[in-house]
mmCIF file of C-alpha atoms and ligand atoms in Angstrom:
data_model
loop_
_atom_site.group_PDB
_atom_site.id
_atom_site.type_symbol
_atom_site.label_atom_id
_atom_site.label_comp_id
_atom_site.label_asym_id
_atom_site.label_seq_id
_atom_site.Cartn_x
_atom_site.Cartn_y
_atom_site.Cartn_z
ATOM 1 C CA MET A 1475 -23.891 -44.789 5.030
ATOM 2 C CA SER A 1476 -22.969 -42.003 2.500
ATOM 3 C CA CYS A 1477 -21.010 -43.135 -0.401
ATOM 4 C CA ILE A 1478 -20.358 -39.527 -1.924
ATOM 5 C CA VAL A 1479 -19.913 -36.753 0.397
ATOM 6 C CA ALA A 1480 -18.801 -33.228 -1.120
ATOM 7 C CA ASN A 1481 -18.211 -30.186 0.789
ATOM 8 C CA SER A 1482 -17.975 -26.865 -0.856
ATOM 9 C CA LEU A 1483 -16.942 -28.519 -4.339
ATOM 10 C CA TYR A 1484 -15.718 -25.818 -6.665
ATOM 11 C CA LYS A 1485 -14.743 -25.969 -10.134
ATOM 12 C CA SER A 1486 -14.172 -23.014 -12.536
ATOM 13 C CA TYR A 1487 -13.039 -22.608 -16.085
ATOM 14 C CA GLY A 1488 -11.701 -19.041 -16.374
ATOM 15 C CA SER A 1489 -14.604 -16.765 -14.821
ATOM 16 C CA VAL A 1490 -17.319 -19.575 -15.290
ATOM 17 C CA LYS A 1491 -18.115 -21.206 -12.119
ATOM 18 C CA ALA A 1492 -19.164 -24.646 -13.699
ATOM 19 C CA VAL A 1493 -19.725 -25.981 -10.307
ATOM 20 C CA ASP A 1494 -20.144 -23.557 -7.348
ATOM 21 C CA GLU A 1495 -19.371 -24.516 -3.971
ATOM 22 C CA ILE A 1496 -21.875 -27.578 -3.997
ATOM 23 C CA ASP A 1497 -22.483 -30.031 -0.955
ATOM 24 C CA LEU A 1498 -23.662 -33.459 -1.557
ATOM 25 C CA SER A 1499 -24.438 -36.383 0.624
ATOM 26 C CA VAL A 1500 -25.556 -39.265 -1.310
ATOM 27 C CA LYS A 1501 -26.667 -42.601 0.710
ATOM 28 C CA SER A 1502 -25.435 -45.996 -0.405
ATOM 29 C CA GLY A 1503 -28.070 -48.088 -2.277
ATOM 30 C CA GLN A 1504 -30.062 -45.489 -3.788
ATOM 31 C CA VAL A 1505 -30.555 -43.803 -6.972
ATOM 32 C CA PHE A 1506 -29.785 -40.184 -6.705
ATOM 33 C CA GLY A 1507 -30.622 -38.082 -9.502
ATOM 34 C CA PHE A 1508 -28.902 -34.837 -10.686
ATOM 35 C CA LEU A 1509 -31.360 -32.830 -12.579
ATOM 36 C CA GLY A 1510 -30.805 -29.643 -14.441
ATOM 37 C CA PRO A 1511 -30.806 -27.813 -17.718
ATOM 38 C CA ASN A 1512 -28.065 -27.685 -20.270
ATOM 39 C CA GLY A 1513 -24.725 -25.965 -19.115
ATOM 40 C CA ALA A 1514 -26.100 -26.240 -15.447
ATOM 41 C CA GLY A 1515 -22.954 -28.239 -14.382
ATOM 42 C CA LYS A 1516 -24.011 -31.730 -14.374
ATOM 43 C CA SER A 1517 -21.100 -33.209 -16.628
ATOM 44 C CA THR A 1518 -18.390 -31.158 -14.647
ATOM 45 C CA THR A 1519 -19.984 -32.454 -11.407
ATOM 46 C CA ILE A 1520 -19.774 -36.177 -12.486
ATOM 47 C CA LYS A 1521 -16.174 -35.477 -13.889
ATOM 48 C CA LEU A 1522 -15.345 -34.197 -10.344
ATOM 49 C CA LEU A 1523 -17.070 -37.052 -8.480
ATOM 50 C CA THR A 1524 -15.192 -39.676 -10.590
ATOM 51 C CA THR A 1525 -12.021 -37.930 -10.035
ATOM 52 C CA LEU A 1526 -11.446 -37.263 -14.094
ATOM 53 C CA ILE A 1527 -10.884 -33.716 -13.383
ATOM 54 C CA PRO A 1528 -9.523 -32.217 -9.973
ATOM 55 C CA PRO A 1529 -11.702 -29.639 -8.231
ATOM 56 C CA THR A 1530 -10.550 -26.075 -8.060
ATOM 57 C CA SER A 1531 -11.199 -26.395 -4.646
ATOM 58 C CA GLY A 1532 -13.127 -28.201 -1.956
ATOM 59 C CA LYS A 1533 -13.262 -31.640 -0.215
ATOM 60 C CA LEU A 1534 -14.447 -34.995 -1.541
ATOM 61 C CA ASN A 1535 -14.857 -38.345 -0.036
ATOM 62 C CA ILE A 1536 -15.933 -41.151 -2.225
ATOM 63 C CA LEU A 1537 -16.702 -44.789 -0.696
ATOM 64 C CA GLY A 1538 -14.782 -43.560 2.632
ATOM 65 C CA ILE A 1539 -11.760 -42.518 0.304
ATOM 66 C CA ASP A 1540 -10.294 -39.245 0.075
ATOM 67 C CA ALA A 1541 -10.782 -38.845 -3.543
ATOM 68 C CA ILE A 1542 -8.633 -35.977 -4.020
ATOM 69 C CA LYS A 1543 -5.673 -37.480 -2.557
ATOM 70 C CA ASN A 1544 -6.305 -41.061 -3.575
ATOM 71 C CA PRO A 1545 -8.143 -40.907 -7.042
ATOM 72 C CA LEU A 1546 -6.877 -44.385 -8.655
ATOM 73 C CA GLN A 1547 -8.269 -46.198 -5.304
ATOM 74 C CA VAL A 1548 -11.596 -44.520 -5.976
ATOM 75 C CA ARG A 1549 -11.646 -45.152 -9.789
ATOM 76 C CA ASN A 1550 -11.063 -49.079 -9.135
ATOM 77 C CA ARG A 1551 -14.556 -49.158 -7.473
ATOM 78 C CA ILE A 1552 -16.753 -47.235 -9.356
ATOM 79 C CA GLY A 1553 -18.268 -47.500 -12.823
ATOM 80 C CA VAL A 1554 -18.409 -44.246 -15.034
ATOM 81 C CA VAL A 1555 -20.401 -43.707 -18.222
ATOM 82 C CA LEU A 1556 -19.731 -40.198 -19.577
ATOM 83 C CA GLN A 1557 -21.960 -38.158 -21.934
ATOM 84 C CA GLN A 1558 -19.714 -38.388 -24.709
ATOM 85 C CA PRO A 1559 -19.424 -41.493 -26.900
ATOM 86 C CA SER A 1560 -16.410 -43.624 -26.291
ATOM 87 C CA TYR A 1561 -16.002 -46.811 -28.417
ATOM 88 C CA GLU A 1562 -13.602 -48.447 -30.898
ATOM 89 C CA PRO A 1563 -14.974 -47.907 -34.374
ATOM 90 C CA THR A 1564 -14.068 -51.166 -35.897
ATOM 91 C CA LEU A 1565 -14.814 -53.451 -32.845
ATOM 92 C CA SER A 1566 -17.858 -55.430 -32.815
ATOM 93 C CA VAL A 1567 -20.551 -55.187 -30.192
ATOM 94 C CA GLU A 1568 -19.521 -58.421 -28.356
ATOM 95 C CA LYS A 1569 -15.858 -57.647 -28.751
ATOM 96 C CA SER A 1570 -16.388 -54.390 -27.126
ATOM 97 C CA LEU A 1571 -17.990 -55.913 -24.152
ATOM 98 C CA GLU A 1572 -15.591 -58.694 -23.979
ATOM 99 C CA LYS A 1573 -12.444 -56.239 -24.370
ATOM 100 C CA TYR A 1574 -13.774 -53.889 -21.591
ATOM 101 C CA GLY A 1575 -14.067 -57.068 -19.236
ATOM 102 C CA MET A 1576 -10.566 -57.842 -19.920
ATOM 103 C CA MET A 1577 -9.501 -54.244 -19.188
ATOM 104 C CA TRP A 1578 -11.259 -54.780 -15.808
ATOM 105 C CA ASP A 1579 -9.487 -58.136 -15.368
ATOM 106 C CA VAL A 1580 -12.845 -60.163 -15.413
ATOM 107 C CA LYS A 1581 -12.063 -63.725 -15.490
ATOM 108 C CA ARG A 1582 -12.621 -65.487 -18.975
ATOM 109 C CA LYS A 1583 -15.637 -67.753 -18.030
ATOM 110 C CA GLU A 1584 -17.283 -64.684 -16.083
ATOM 111 C CA ARG A 1585 -16.561 -62.507 -19.094
ATOM 112 C CA LYS A 1586 -18.237 -65.048 -21.047
ATOM 113 C CA ASP A 1587 -21.467 -65.147 -19.049
ATOM 114 C CA ARG A 1588 -21.735 -61.553 -18.552
ATOM 115 C CA VAL A 1589 -21.275 -60.795 -22.124
ATOM 116 C CA GLU A 1590 -24.541 -63.021 -22.829
ATOM 117 C CA GLU A 1591 -26.336 -61.694 -19.971
ATOM 118 C CA LEU A 1592 -25.885 -58.111 -21.320
ATOM 119 C CA ILE A 1593 -26.551 -58.856 -24.803
ATOM 120 C CA SER A 1594 -29.836 -60.249 -23.796
ATOM 121 C CA VAL A 1595 -30.811 -57.644 -21.215
ATOM 122 C CA PHE A 1596 -29.723 -54.596 -23.480
ATOM 123 C CA ASP A 1597 -31.491 -55.929 -26.316
ATOM 124 C CA LEU A 1598 -28.152 -56.408 -28.540
ATOM 125 C CA LYS A 1599 -28.708 -59.916 -30.148
ATOM 126 C CA ASP A 1600 -29.283 -58.626 -33.533
ATOM 127 C CA ILE A 1601 -26.121 -56.508 -33.550
ATOM 128 C CA ARG A 1602 -23.888 -58.269 -31.626
ATOM 129 C CA LYS A 1603 -21.704 -58.928 -34.715
ATOM 130 C CA LYS A 1604 -22.002 -55.119 -36.076
ATOM 131 C CA ARG A 1605 -19.211 -52.963 -35.747
ATOM 132 C CA ASN A 1606 -19.669 -49.736 -33.648
ATOM 133 C CA GLU A 1607 -19.265 -47.560 -36.372
ATOM 134 C CA ASP A 1608 -22.189 -49.123 -37.990
ATOM 135 C CA LEU A 1609 -24.541 -48.648 -35.330
ATOM 136 C CA SER A 1610 -27.085 -45.968 -34.696
ATOM 137 C CA ILE A 1611 -26.437 -43.231 -32.043
ATOM 138 C CA GLY A 1612 -28.991 -45.094 -29.706
ATOM 139 C CA GLN A 1613 -27.639 -48.486 -30.453
ATOM 140 C CA ARG A 1614 -24.061 -46.982 -29.467
ATOM 141 C CA ARG A 1615 -25.328 -45.519 -26.297
ATOM 142 C CA ARG A 1616 -26.923 -48.727 -25.321
ATOM 143 C CA VAL A 1617 -23.520 -50.648 -25.784
ATOM 144 C CA GLN A 1618 -21.674 -47.918 -23.951
ATOM 145 C CA VAL A 1619 -24.055 -48.174 -20.852
ATOM 146 C CA ALA A 1620 -24.034 -52.222 -21.155
ATOM 147 C CA ARG A 1621 -19.895 -52.307 -21.291
ATOM 148 C CA GLU A 1622 -19.974 -50.710 -17.887
ATOM 149 C CA PHE A 1623 -21.941 -53.712 -16.456
ATOM 150 C CA MET A 1624 -18.930 -56.239 -17.458
ATOM 151 C CA HIS A 1625 -17.456 -55.402 -14.119
ATOM 152 C CA ASP A 1626 -18.441 -55.329 -10.608
ATOM 153 C CA MET A 1627 -18.529 -51.887 -8.814
ATOM 154 C CA GLU A 1628 -20.171 -50.409 -5.773
ATOM 155 C CA LEU A 1629 -21.148 -46.913 -7.221
ATOM 156 C CA LEU A 1630 -21.979 -46.227 -10.905
ATOM 157 C CA PHE A 1631 -22.157 -42.758 -12.508
ATOM 158 C CA LEU A 1632 -24.190 -42.211 -15.390
ATOM 159 C CA ASP A 1633 -24.298 -38.858 -17.326
ATOM 160 C CA GLU A 1634 -27.507 -38.668 -19.264
ATOM 161 C CA PRO A 1635 -27.382 -42.469 -20.283
ATOM 162 C CA THR A 1636 -30.812 -42.455 -21.957
ATOM 163 C CA VAL A 1637 -30.284 -39.674 -24.482
ATOM 164 C CA GLY A 1638 -31.058 -41.041 -27.938
ATOM 165 C CA LEU A 1639 -33.009 -44.128 -26.745
ATOM 166 C CA ASP A 1640 -36.542 -44.839 -27.688
ATOM 167 C CA PRO A 1641 -38.820 -45.164 -25.128
ATOM 168 C CA ASN A 1642 -38.657 -48.926 -25.058
ATOM 169 C CA ALA A 1643 -35.224 -49.078 -24.651
ATOM 170 C CA ARG A 1644 -35.246 -46.201 -22.257
ATOM 171 C CA ARG A 1645 -37.636 -48.006 -20.051
ATOM 172 C CA GLN A 1646 -35.582 -51.471 -20.191
ATOM 173 C CA LEU A 1647 -32.540 -49.732 -19.029
ATOM 174 C CA LEU A 1648 -34.281 -47.823 -16.249
ATOM 175 C CA ASP A 1649 -35.930 -51.174 -15.007
ATOM 176 C CA PHE A 1650 -32.486 -52.760 -15.299
ATOM 177 C CA LEU A 1651 -30.962 -50.202 -13.339
ATOM 178 C CA LYS A 1652 -33.325 -50.442 -10.464
ATOM 179 C CA SER A 1653 -32.798 -54.244 -10.427
ATOM 180 C CA LYS A 1654 -29.109 -53.368 -9.909
ATOM 181 C CA VAL A 1655 -29.870 -50.901 -7.234
ATOM 182 C CA ASN A 1656 -32.103 -53.608 -5.432
ATOM 183 C CA SER A 1657 -29.262 -55.900 -5.302
ATOM 184 C CA GLY A 1658 -26.939 -53.319 -3.745
ATOM 185 C CA LEU A 1659 -25.540 -50.818 -6.331
ATOM 186 C CA THR A 1660 -25.465 -47.178 -5.700
ATOM 187 C CA ILE A 1661 -26.390 -45.044 -8.743
ATOM 188 C CA PHE A 1662 -25.796 -41.257 -9.390
ATOM 189 C CA PHE A 1663 -27.153 -40.140 -12.830
ATOM 190 C CA THR A 1664 -27.965 -37.047 -14.509
ATOM 191 C CA THR A 1665 -30.588 -36.218 -16.665
ATOM 192 C CA HIS A 1666 -32.830 -33.384 -17.948
ATOM 193 C CA VAL A 1667 -35.958 -35.751 -18.315
ATOM 194 C CA LEU A 1668 -37.883 -35.210 -15.415
ATOM 195 C CA THR A 1669 -40.513 -38.209 -15.808
ATOM 196 C CA GLU A 1670 -37.269 -40.401 -15.784
ATOM 197 C CA ALA A 1671 -36.090 -39.170 -12.681
ATOM 198 C CA GLU A 1672 -39.463 -39.307 -10.980
ATOM 199 C CA TYR A 1673 -39.313 -42.972 -12.141
ATOM 200 C CA ILE A 1674 -36.273 -44.020 -10.819
ATOM 201 C CA CYS A 1675 -34.824 -41.733 -8.279
ATOM 202 C CA ASP A 1676 -34.949 -41.947 -4.506
ATOM 203 C CA GLU A 1677 -33.739 -38.575 -4.196
ATOM 204 C CA ILE A 1678 -33.115 -35.589 -6.481
ATOM 205 C CA ALA A 1679 -30.947 -32.479 -6.456
ATOM 206 C CA ILE A 1680 -31.579 -29.687 -8.689
ATOM 207 C CA ILE A 1681 -28.805 -27.950 -10.295
ATOM 208 C CA ASN A 1682 -28.632 -24.627 -11.906
ATOM 209 C CA ARG A 1683 -25.859 -22.514 -12.985
ATOM 210 C CA GLY A 1684 -23.563 -24.499 -10.946
ATOM 211 C CA LYS A 1685 -25.515 -24.486 -7.603
ATOM 212 C CA ILE A 1686 -27.590 -26.977 -6.124
ATOM 213 C CA ILE A 1687 -30.755 -25.545 -5.517
ATOM 214 C CA ALA A 1688 -32.896 -28.147 -4.033
ATOM 215 C CA VAL A 1689 -32.409 -31.905 -2.692
ATOM 216 C CA ASP A 1690 -35.266 -33.936 -1.930
ATOM 217 C CA SER A 1691 -37.331 -37.167 -2.817
ATOM 218 C CA PRO A 1692 -39.456 -36.678 -5.943
ATOM 219 C CA ASP A 1693 -42.504 -36.671 -3.209
ATOM 220 C CA GLU A 1694 -41.167 -34.184 -0.978
ATOM 221 C CA LEU A 1695 -40.123 -31.825 -3.899
ATOM 222 C CA LYS A 1696 -43.976 -31.963 -4.976
ATOM 223 C CA ASN A 1697 -44.693 -31.247 -1.402
ATOM 224 C CA ARG A 1698 -42.605 -28.335 -1.012
ATOM 225 C CA PHE A 1699 -42.906 -26.597 -4.296
ATOM 226 C CA GLY A 1700 -46.430 -28.126 -5.453
ATOM 227 C CA HIS A 1701 -48.597 -25.773 -3.592
ATOM 228 C CA ALA A 1702 -48.399 -23.375 -6.314
ATOM 229 C CA LYS A 1703 -51.457 -24.870 -8.183
ATOM 230 C CA THR A 1704 -53.243 -23.808 -11.438
ATOM 231 C CA ILE A 1705 -56.811 -23.538 -11.119
ATOM 232 C CA LYS A 1706 -59.032 -22.717 -13.732
ATOM 233 C CA ILE A 1707 -62.519 -21.393 -13.557
ATOM 234 C CA HIS A 1708 -64.930 -21.484 -16.595
ATOM 235 C CA ILE A 1709 -68.058 -19.337 -17.156
ATOM 236 C CA SER A 1710 -70.362 -20.007 -20.232
ATOM 237 C CA GLU A 1711 -71.224 -16.489 -20.657
ATOM 238 C CA VAL A 1712 -68.763 -13.553 -21.655
ATOM 239 C CA GLN A 1713 -68.936 -11.367 -18.829
ATOM 240 C CA LYS A 1714 -66.689 -8.240 -19.328
ATOM 241 C CA LYS A 1715 -67.616 -6.903 -15.907
ATOM 242 C CA ILE A 1716 -65.645 -9.637 -14.324
ATOM 243 C CA SER A 1717 -62.429 -7.950 -15.085
ATOM 244 C CA ASP A 1718 -63.492 -5.051 -12.826
ATOM 245 C CA LEU A 1719 -64.996 -7.185 -10.337
ATOM 246 C CA LEU A 1720 -61.641 -9.028 -9.936
ATOM 247 C CA SER A 1721 -59.287 -5.861 -10.735
ATOM 248 C CA ASN A 1722 -58.219 -6.023 -6.986
ATOM 249 C CA VAL A 1723 -57.494 -9.843 -6.924
ATOM 250 C CA LYS A 1724 -53.944 -10.750 -7.392
ATOM 251 C CA ASP A 1725 -52.466 -13.909 -9.231
ATOM 252 C CA CYS A 1726 -55.592 -14.310 -11.615
ATOM 253 C CA LYS A 1727 -55.907 -13.826 -15.200
ATOM 254 C CA ILE A 1728 -59.125 -13.531 -17.264
ATOM 255 C CA ASP A 1729 -59.728 -14.219 -20.890
ATOM 256 C CA PHE A 1730 -62.628 -14.283 -22.910
ATOM 257 C CA ASN A 1731 -62.174 -17.175 -25.202
ATOM 258 C CA THR A 1732 -65.245 -19.375 -25.295
ATOM 259 C CA GLY A 1733 -67.146 -17.760 -22.398
ATOM 260 C CA THR A 1734 -65.086 -16.335 -19.608
ATOM 261 C CA ASN A 1735 -62.110 -17.972 -18.416
ATOM 262 C CA ILE A 1736 -60.250 -17.199 -14.843
ATOM 263 C CA THR A 1737 -56.974 -18.684 -14.346
ATOM 264 C CA ILE A 1738 -55.072 -18.693 -10.987
ATOM 265 C CA ASN A 1739 -51.654 -19.108 -10.623
ATOM 266 C CA SER A 1740 -50.752 -18.601 -7.005
ATOM 267 C CA ASP A 1741 -48.753 -20.069 -4.191
ATOM 268 C CA GLU A 1742 -51.717 -19.691 -2.331
ATOM 269 C CA SER A 1743 -54.234 -20.797 -5.029
ATOM 270 C CA GLU A 1744 -56.890 -21.812 -2.439
ATOM 271 C CA VAL A 1745 -56.951 -18.549 -0.816
ATOM 272 C CA VAL A 1746 -57.132 -16.672 -3.930
ATOM 273 C CA LEU A 1747 -60.035 -19.102 -5.203
ATOM 274 C CA MET A 1748 -62.046 -18.468 -2.068
ATOM 275 C CA LYS A 1749 -61.859 -14.634 -2.711
ATOM 276 C CA ILE A 1750 -63.060 -15.118 -6.306
ATOM 277 C CA LEU A 1751 -65.830 -17.330 -5.344
ATOM 278 C CA GLN A 1752 -66.890 -14.928 -2.815
ATOM 279 C CA ILE A 1753 -67.128 -12.061 -5.390
ATOM 280 C CA LEU A 1754 -68.586 -14.219 -7.926
ATOM 281 C CA ASN A 1755 -71.361 -15.189 -5.304
ATOM 282 C CA THR A 1756 -72.199 -11.821 -4.440
ATOM 283 C CA ASN A 1757 -72.677 -10.777 -7.889
ATOM 284 C CA HIS A 1758 -74.837 -13.572 -8.819
ATOM 285 C CA ILE A 1759 -72.506 -15.281 -11.303
ATOM 286 C CA ASN A 1760 -72.529 -18.939 -11.939
ATOM 287 C CA ILE A 1761 -69.578 -20.997 -12.483
ATOM 288 C CA GLU A 1762 -69.599 -23.849 -15.121
ATOM 289 C CA ASP A 1763 -66.612 -25.471 -14.367
ATOM 290 C CA LEU A 1764 -63.850 -25.471 -11.768
ATOM 291 C CA SER A 1765 -60.684 -27.523 -12.205
ATOM 292 C CA ALA A 1766 -57.260 -27.748 -10.468
ATOM 293 C CA VAL A 1767 -54.299 -28.758 -12.839
ATOM 294 C CA PRO A 1768 -52.215 -30.959 -10.900
ATOM 295 C CA THR A 1769 -48.638 -29.768 -10.211
ATOM 296 C CA SER A 1770 -46.018 -31.917 -12.269
ATOM 297 C CA LEU A 1771 -42.465 -32.229 -11.482
ATOM 298 C CA GLU A 1772 -41.970 -30.538 -14.639
ATOM 299 C CA GLU A 1773 -43.546 -27.337 -13.462
ATOM 300 C CA ILE A 1774 -41.814 -27.575 -10.075
ATOM 301 C CA PHE A 1775 -38.447 -27.659 -11.996
ATOM 302 C CA LEU A 1776 -39.137 -24.784 -14.147
ATOM 303 C CA LYS A 1777 -40.512 -23.147 -10.981
ATOM 304 C CA VAL A 1778 -37.433 -23.791 -8.963
ATOM 305 C CA VAL A 1779 -35.029 -23.110 -11.687
ATOM 306 C CA GLY A 1780 -36.888 -19.696 -12.619
ATOM 307 C CA ASP A 1781 -36.875 -18.663 -8.903
ATOM 308 C CA SER A 1782 -33.162 -19.159 -8.967
ATOM 309 C CA ASN A 1783 -32.142 -17.495 -11.967
ATOM 310 C CA ALA A 1784 -34.511 -14.478 -10.770
ATOM 311 C CA SER A 1785 -32.680 -14.256 -7.457
ATOM 312 C CA SER A 1786 -29.401 -14.426 -9.209
ATOM 313 C CA ASN A 1787 -30.086 -11.559 -11.807
HETATM 314 N N1 LIG B 264 -13.761 -27.890 -20.239
HETATM 315 C C1 LIG B 264 -14.357 -26.992 -20.180
HETATM 316 N N2 LIG B 264 -13.685 -25.463 -20.224
HETATM 317 C C2 LIG B 264 -14.618 -24.354 -20.338
HETATM 318 N N3 LIG B 264 -15.764 -24.416 -19.841
HETATM 319 C C3 LIG B 264 -16.535 -25.645 -19.624
HETATM 320 C C4 LIG B 264 -15.758 -26.949 -19.617
HETATM 321 N N4 LIG B 264 -16.572 -27.804 -19.368
HETATM 322 C C5 LIG B 264 -17.798 -27.164 -18.890
HETATM 323 N N5 LIG B 264 -17.746 -25.614 -19.069
HETATM 324 C C6 LIG B 264 -18.654 -24.887 -18.940
HETATM 325 O O1 LIG B 264 -19.256 -25.279 -17.584
HETATM 326 C C7 LIG B 264 -20.526 -24.742 -17.383
HETATM 327 C C8 LIG B 264 -21.318 -26.314 -17.069
HETATM 328 O O2 LIG B 264 -20.950 -27.371 -18.058
HETATM 329 P P1 LIG B 264 -21.617 -28.739 -17.850
HETATM 330 O O3 LIG B 264 -21.130 -29.284 -16.725
HETATM 331 O O4 LIG B 264 -21.247 -29.602 -19.301
HETATM 332 O O5 LIG B 264 -23.048 -28.715 -17.825
HETATM 333 P P2 LIG B 264 -24.172 -29.891 -18.153
HETATM 334 O O6 LIG B 264 -23.676 -31.142 -18.151
HETATM 335 O O7 LIG B 264 -25.275 -29.548 -17.152
HETATM 336 O O8 LIG B 264 -24.867 -29.410 -19.544
HETATM 337 C C9 LIG B 264 -20.930 -24.466 -18.868
HETATM 338 O O9 LIG B 264 -20.908 -23.173 -18.859
HETATM 339 C C10 LIG B 264 -19.752 -25.141 -19.610
HETATM 340 O O10 LIG B 264 -19.638 -24.042 -20.857
HETATM 341 MG MG1 LIG B 265 -23.724 -32.390 -19.658
#
């Protein structure tokens, strides 16, 4: 079952197409990652999906509800952590959690239990009596995300939840989110940190300039775009004649740093490699080292975003 279905969802601010006719289908029980560079339209998408702003046009169904006609029904069943901080400066950490639980009508006993659980899970013991205004940015972010778990929800939206967190707190948060998904929660979260998307997401959409340019599992994204490998060939001697020999081979670059280095960067790197090996062999040139640099999600991301920019320019 899909708990988010968007069709041609569109939001413009003057001439800026912040979200440009996107289609989305997010299955229940998964972590859906929304990945894109700054200004891509991630936050605007989250605000649209959570009914905080209305779309300029398009259709949106959240948890089976027409979200444009019935935004309040949607809001009762979801959790949202926006990018901008929201806290009452003079409230202590534990009071913030407590108060948020009251806002959501969580019963007293349940509220107490949850406050204690979250203080432990989010490592807030040492700061539980501190006022929000006295916390570091990372601590505030942790409290802001923790607070959302004071109430039950079916679907949680997180806009760059790990910004400002140290690696430990980041990992702890991601693992906590995973555990919640294992017990039935669906999470839609945005990030510009690729390793984090790879770590936690079942599916990833890449957004650039308001448009979704790829949607797939992390593994499939690698399969689809990862064939563009970088292969490096090293020859110990400086052999200037190699430049001439390879002058007709596309997608390879030669430099003479320590010896001769040939770098192949191609969608068909295997084919280019074979051509080069053939030429080197014919000319009795020995190769010292041959290595393939594995494609990371980061390279795929840069390539996909780069291609989409090139085709729209
Ligand atoms: N309230 C607004 N008024 C005018 N322009 C906006 C507003 N919100 C977002 N934008 C523009 O929409 C685009 C997408 O922004 P945003 O959704 O915040 O991107 P991201 O979260 O991916 O960094 C940007 O060009 C941004 O300047
Ligand atoms: Mg944003």
